[in-house]
PDB file of C-alpha atoms in Angstrom:
ATOM      1  CA  MET A   1      -3.094  36.109   0.145  1.00 90.00           C
ATOM      2  CA  THR A   2      -5.991  35.538  -1.987  1.00 91.00           C
ATOM      3  CA  ILE A   3      -3.456  34.572  -4.876  1.00 94.00           C
ATOM      4  CA  VAL A   4      -1.494  32.485  -2.543  1.00 94.00           C
ATOM      5  CA  TRP A   5      -4.689  30.126  -1.192  1.00 94.00           C
ATOM      6  CA  LEU A   6      -5.788  29.792  -4.990  1.00 94.00           C
ATOM      7  CA  ALA A   7      -2.361  28.699  -6.128  1.00 95.00           C
ATOM      8  CA  LEU A   8      -2.170  26.508  -3.437  1.00 94.00           C
ATOM      9  CA  PHE A   9      -5.500  24.999  -4.422  1.00 95.00           C
ATOM     10  CA  ALA A  10      -4.440  24.550  -7.410  1.00 95.00           C
ATOM     11  CA  LEU A  11      -1.139  22.729  -6.958  1.00 94.00           C
ATOM     12  CA  LEU A  12      -2.670  20.157  -4.405  1.00 92.00           C
ATOM     13  CA  LEU A  13      -5.094  19.266  -7.311  1.00 91.00           C
ATOM     14  CA  VAL A  14      -2.253  18.945  -9.292  1.00 92.00           C
ATOM     15  CA  ILE A  15      -0.700  16.922  -7.098  1.00 91.00           C
ATOM     16  CA  GLU A  16      -3.818  14.620  -6.399  1.00 87.00           C
ATOM     17  CA  ALA A  17      -4.455  14.349 -10.231  1.00 88.00           C
ATOM     18  CA  ILE A  18      -0.837  12.634 -10.497  1.00 89.00           C
ATOM     19  CA  SER A  19      -0.897  10.449  -7.474  1.00 82.00           C
ATOM     20  CA  VAL A  20      -4.411   9.513  -7.373  1.00 70.00           C
ATOM     21  CA  GLY A  21      -3.943   8.439  -4.015  1.00 74.00           C
ATOM     22  CA  LEU A  22      -6.285  10.455  -1.907  1.00 79.00           C
ATOM     23  CA  VAL A  23      -3.111  12.132  -0.863  1.00 82.00           C
ATOM     24  CA  SER A  24      -3.327  15.716  -1.166  1.00 88.00           C
ATOM     25  CA  ILE A  25      -7.346  16.596  -1.511  1.00 89.00           C
ATOM     26  CA  TRP A  26      -8.359  16.903   1.740  1.00 90.00           C
ATOM     27  CA  PHE A  27      -5.536  20.035   1.761  1.00 94.00           C
ATOM     28  CA  ALA A  28      -6.793  21.336  -1.148  1.00 94.00           C
ATOM     29  CA  ALA A  29     -10.317  21.380   0.646  1.00 94.00           C
ATOM     30  CA  GLY A  30      -8.384  23.160   3.348  1.00 95.00           C
ATOM     31  CA  SER A  31      -6.877  25.567   1.227  1.00 96.00           C
ATOM     32  CA  LEU A  32     -10.459  26.768   0.043  1.00 95.00           C
ATOM     33  CA  GLY A  33     -11.153  27.113   3.777  1.00 95.00           C
ATOM     34  CA  GLY A  34      -8.063  29.312   3.972  1.00 95.00           C
ATOM     35  CA  PHE A  35      -9.221  31.224   0.769  1.00 96.00           C
ATOM     36  CA  VAL A  36     -12.819  31.759   2.044  1.00 96.00           C
ATOM     37  CA  ALA A  37     -11.118  33.033   5.248  1.00 96.00           C
ATOM     38  CA  CYS A  38      -9.078  35.424   3.653  1.00 95.00           C
ATOM     39  CA  LEU A  39     -12.317  36.662   1.448  1.00 95.00           C
ATOM     40  CA  LEU A  40     -13.895  37.141   4.792  1.00 95.00           C
ATOM     41  CA  GLY A  41     -10.918  39.396   5.675  1.00 95.00           C
ATOM     42  CA  ALA A  42      -9.434  36.809   8.769  1.00 95.00           C
ATOM     43  CA  PRO A  43      -5.793  37.803   9.820  1.00 96.00           C
ATOM     44  CA  VAL A  44      -3.150  35.347   8.103  1.00 95.00           C
ATOM     45  CA  TRP A  45      -3.054  33.489  11.586  1.00 97.00           C
ATOM     46  CA  LEU A  46      -6.623  32.509  11.501  1.00 96.00           C
ATOM     47  CA  GLN A  47      -6.862  31.849   7.550  1.00 96.00           C
ATOM     48  CA  ILE A  48      -3.871  29.366   8.536  1.00 96.00           C
ATOM     49  CA  VAL A  49      -5.745  27.938  11.329  1.00 96.00           C
ATOM     50  CA  VAL A  50      -9.031  27.444   9.015  1.00 96.00           C
ATOM     51  CA  PHE A  51      -6.573  25.539   6.788  1.00 97.00           C
ATOM     52  CA  GLY A  52      -5.390  23.242   9.410  1.00 96.00           C
ATOM     53  CA  VAL A  53      -8.911  22.499  11.111  1.00 96.00           C
ATOM     54  CA  VAL A  54     -10.466  22.126   7.176  1.00 96.00           C
ATOM     55  CA  SER A  55      -8.042  19.915   5.894  1.00 95.00           C
ATOM     56  CA  ALA A  56      -7.845  17.940   9.070  1.00 95.00           C
ATOM     57  CA  LEU A  57     -11.801  17.557   9.327  1.00 94.00           C
ATOM     58  CA  ALA A  58     -11.953  16.915   5.841  1.00 91.00           C
ATOM     59  CA  LEU A  59      -9.082  13.824   6.263  1.00 89.00           C
ATOM     60  CA  ILE A  60     -10.807  12.664   9.486  1.00 91.00           C
ATOM     61  CA  LEU A  61     -14.414  12.668   8.173  1.00 90.00           C
ATOM     62  CA  LEU A  62     -14.405  12.120   4.361  1.00 85.00           C
ATOM     63  CA  ARG A  63     -11.541  10.019   3.852  1.00 81.00           C
ATOM     64  CA  PRO A  64     -12.934   6.774   5.283  1.00 81.00           C
ATOM     65  CA  ILE A  65     -16.228   7.250   3.104  1.00 82.00           C
ATOM     66  CA  ALA A  66     -14.191   8.030  -0.084  1.00 78.00           C
ATOM     67  CA  LYS A  67     -11.555   5.157   0.564  1.00 75.00           C
ATOM     68  CA  LYS A  68     -14.679   2.819   0.743  1.00 74.00           C
ATOM     69  CA  TYR A  69     -15.436   3.898  -2.973  1.00 72.00           C
ATOM     70  CA  VAL A  70     -11.940   4.202  -4.809  1.00 67.00           C
ATOM     71  CA  ASN A  71      -9.944   1.440  -5.091  1.00 59.00           C
ATOM     72  CA  ASP A  72     -11.896  -0.477  -3.234  1.00 55.00           C
ATOM     73  CA  LYS A  73     -11.446  -3.651  -5.407  1.00 60.00           C
ATOM     74  CA  VAL A  74      -8.325  -5.351  -5.354  1.00 59.00           C
ATOM     75  CA  THR A  75      -7.546  -7.912  -8.371  1.00 60.00           C
ATOM     76  CA  PRO A  76      -5.693 -10.678  -7.429  1.00 62.00           C
ATOM     77  CA  THR A  77      -3.135 -12.018  -9.436  1.00 67.00           C
ATOM     78  CA  ASN A  78      -2.051 -15.519 -10.477  1.00 69.00           C
ATOM     79  CA  VAL A  79       0.667 -15.496  -8.208  1.00 71.00           C
ATOM     80  CA  ASP A  80      -1.788 -14.560  -5.319  1.00 72.00           C
ATOM     81  CA  SER A  81      -2.954 -18.424  -5.802  1.00 75.00           C
ATOM     82  CA  LEU A  82      -0.228 -19.942  -4.808  1.00 81.00           C
ATOM     83  CA  LYS A  83      -0.694 -18.724  -0.796  1.00 83.00           C
ATOM     84  CA  GLY A  84      -1.660 -22.054   0.859  1.00 83.00           C
ATOM     85  CA  LYS A  85      -0.614 -24.214  -1.813  1.00 84.00           C
ATOM     86  CA  VAL A  86       1.682 -27.401  -0.662  1.00 86.00           C
ATOM     87  CA  MET A  87       4.399 -28.169  -2.747  1.00 87.00           C
ATOM     88  CA  THR A  88       7.972 -30.374  -2.453  1.00 89.00           C
ATOM     89  CA  ALA A  89      11.296 -28.350  -2.132  1.00 91.00           C
ATOM     90  CA  LEU A  90      13.405 -29.283  -5.189  1.00 92.00           C
ATOM     91  CA  THR A  91      16.566 -28.232  -3.234  1.00 92.00           C
ATOM     92  CA  ASP A  92      17.341 -27.013   0.223  1.00 92.00           C
ATOM     93  CA  ILE A  93      15.519 -23.697   1.139  1.00 91.00           C
ATOM     94  CA  GLY A  94      16.764 -21.523   3.871  1.00 87.00           C
ATOM     95  CA  ASP A  95      17.043 -17.619   4.187  1.00 81.00           C
ATOM     96  CA  ASP A  96      17.683 -15.050   1.677  1.00 77.00           C
ATOM     97  CA  ASP A  97      21.318 -15.901   1.448  1.00 81.00           C
ATOM     98  CA  HIS A  98      20.245 -19.786   1.045  1.00 81.00           C
ATOM     99  CA  LYS A  99      17.424 -19.544  -1.522  1.00 88.00           C
ATOM    100  CA  GLY A 100      15.936 -22.467  -2.760  1.00 90.00           C
ATOM    101  CA  GLN A 101      13.859 -23.878  -5.410  1.00 91.00           C
ATOM    102  CA  ILE A 102      10.181 -25.506  -5.698  1.00 90.00           C
ATOM    103  CA  LYS A 103       7.945 -26.534  -8.696  1.00 83.00           C
ATOM    104  CA  VAL A 104       5.020 -24.747  -9.419  1.00 78.00           C
ATOM    105  CA  ASN A 105       2.617 -25.780 -12.518  1.00 75.00           C
ATOM    106  CA  ASP A 106       5.808 -26.806 -14.077  1.00 80.00           C
ATOM    107  CA  LEU A 107       7.564 -23.683 -13.449  1.00 81.00           C
ATOM    108  CA  GLU A 108      10.518 -23.438 -11.035  1.00 87.00           C
ATOM    109  CA  TRP A 109      10.486 -20.639  -8.361  1.00 88.00           C
ATOM    110  CA  THR A 110      12.947 -19.338  -5.946  1.00 90.00           C
ATOM    111  CA  ALA A 111      12.055 -19.773  -2.472  1.00 92.00           C
ATOM    112  CA  ILE A 112      13.012 -18.701   1.063  1.00 91.00           C
ATOM    113  CA  SER A 113      12.088 -19.950   4.793  1.00 92.00           C
ATOM    114  CA  ALA A 114       9.715 -17.747   6.478  1.00 89.00           C
ATOM    115  CA  ASP A 115      11.606 -18.021   9.774  1.00 89.00           C
ATOM    116  CA  GLY A 116      15.250 -18.749   8.065  1.00 86.00           C
ATOM    117  CA  SER A 117      15.657 -22.089   9.270  1.00 89.00           C
ATOM    118  CA  LEU A 118      17.003 -24.869   6.977  1.00 91.00           C
ATOM    119  CA  ILE A 119      14.160 -27.026   4.786  1.00 91.00           C
ATOM    120  CA  GLU A 120      15.538 -30.066   3.316  1.00 91.00           C
ATOM    121  CA  LYS A 121      15.163 -31.235  -0.375  1.00 92.00           C
ATOM    122  CA  GLY A 122      12.118 -33.227  -0.684  1.00 91.00           C
ATOM    123  CA  THR A 123      10.338 -31.817   2.364  1.00 91.00           C
ATOM    124  CA  LYS A 124       6.543 -30.677   1.944  1.00 91.00           C
ATOM    125  CA  VAL A 125       5.979 -26.877   2.138  1.00 92.00           C
ATOM    126  CA  ILE A 126       3.209 -24.411   2.394  1.00 90.00           C
ATOM    127  CA  VAL A 127       3.431 -21.038   0.629  1.00 89.00           C
ATOM    128  CA  ASP A 128       3.166 -18.339   3.291  1.00 89.00           C
ATOM    129  CA  ASP A 129       3.780 -15.376   1.627  1.00 88.00           C
ATOM    130  CA  ILE A 130       5.327 -13.899  -1.631  1.00 86.00           C
ATOM    131  CA  ARG A 131       8.158 -11.132  -1.718  1.00 86.00           C
ATOM    132  CA  GLY A 132       8.815  -9.949  -5.268  1.00 83.00           C
ATOM    133  CA  THR A 133       9.942 -13.243  -7.262  1.00 83.00           C
ATOM    134  CA  LYS A 134      10.418 -15.312  -3.881  1.00 89.00           C
ATOM    135  CA  LEU A 135       7.896 -17.593  -2.724  1.00 89.00           C
ATOM    136  CA  VAL A 136       8.322 -17.528   1.579  1.00 91.00           C
ATOM    137  CA  VAL A 137       7.312 -21.062   2.657  1.00 92.00           C
ATOM    138  CA  GLU A 138       7.100 -22.947   5.802  1.00 91.00           C
ATOM    139  CA  ARG A 139       6.936 -26.549   6.768  1.00 90.00           C
ATOM    140  CA  ALA A 140       3.841 -28.332   6.058  1.00 87.00           C
ATOM    141  CA  GLU A 141       1.981 -29.916   8.567  1.00 81.00           C
ATOM    142  CA  GLY A 142       3.473 -33.441   9.216  1.00 69.00           C
ATOM    143  CA  ASN A 143       6.928 -32.524   8.396  1.00 60.00           C
TER     144      ASN A 143
END
């Protein structure tokens, strides 16, 4: 079983290195716990329990701390700056089946209505969200 625990540990570290998302590192710690239990002569069922307990404790106790220091900075893109901007609908805007157009900084963007209702051409709209390459808009106050 020592080889199984070490192989599992190595595999989980490789998966973590590939994903870099703090996904499998907790289970790698658990596999080390199982390895230590194996070295101490514990039966297989106890090794598995130790693996589960150590993995769960690492996940519960250490993940919030690690998340705070890993990938804590989200860099907004230029598209994110469009949220909250008020623009004028160039065409009628509806749901995904009835996309419209709005103009932003001399560029035309595809737009859909946030609630699926029809927004007429010329209406002032505010960008509520961004889904892929579509701006999700709703009527601006006073329209």
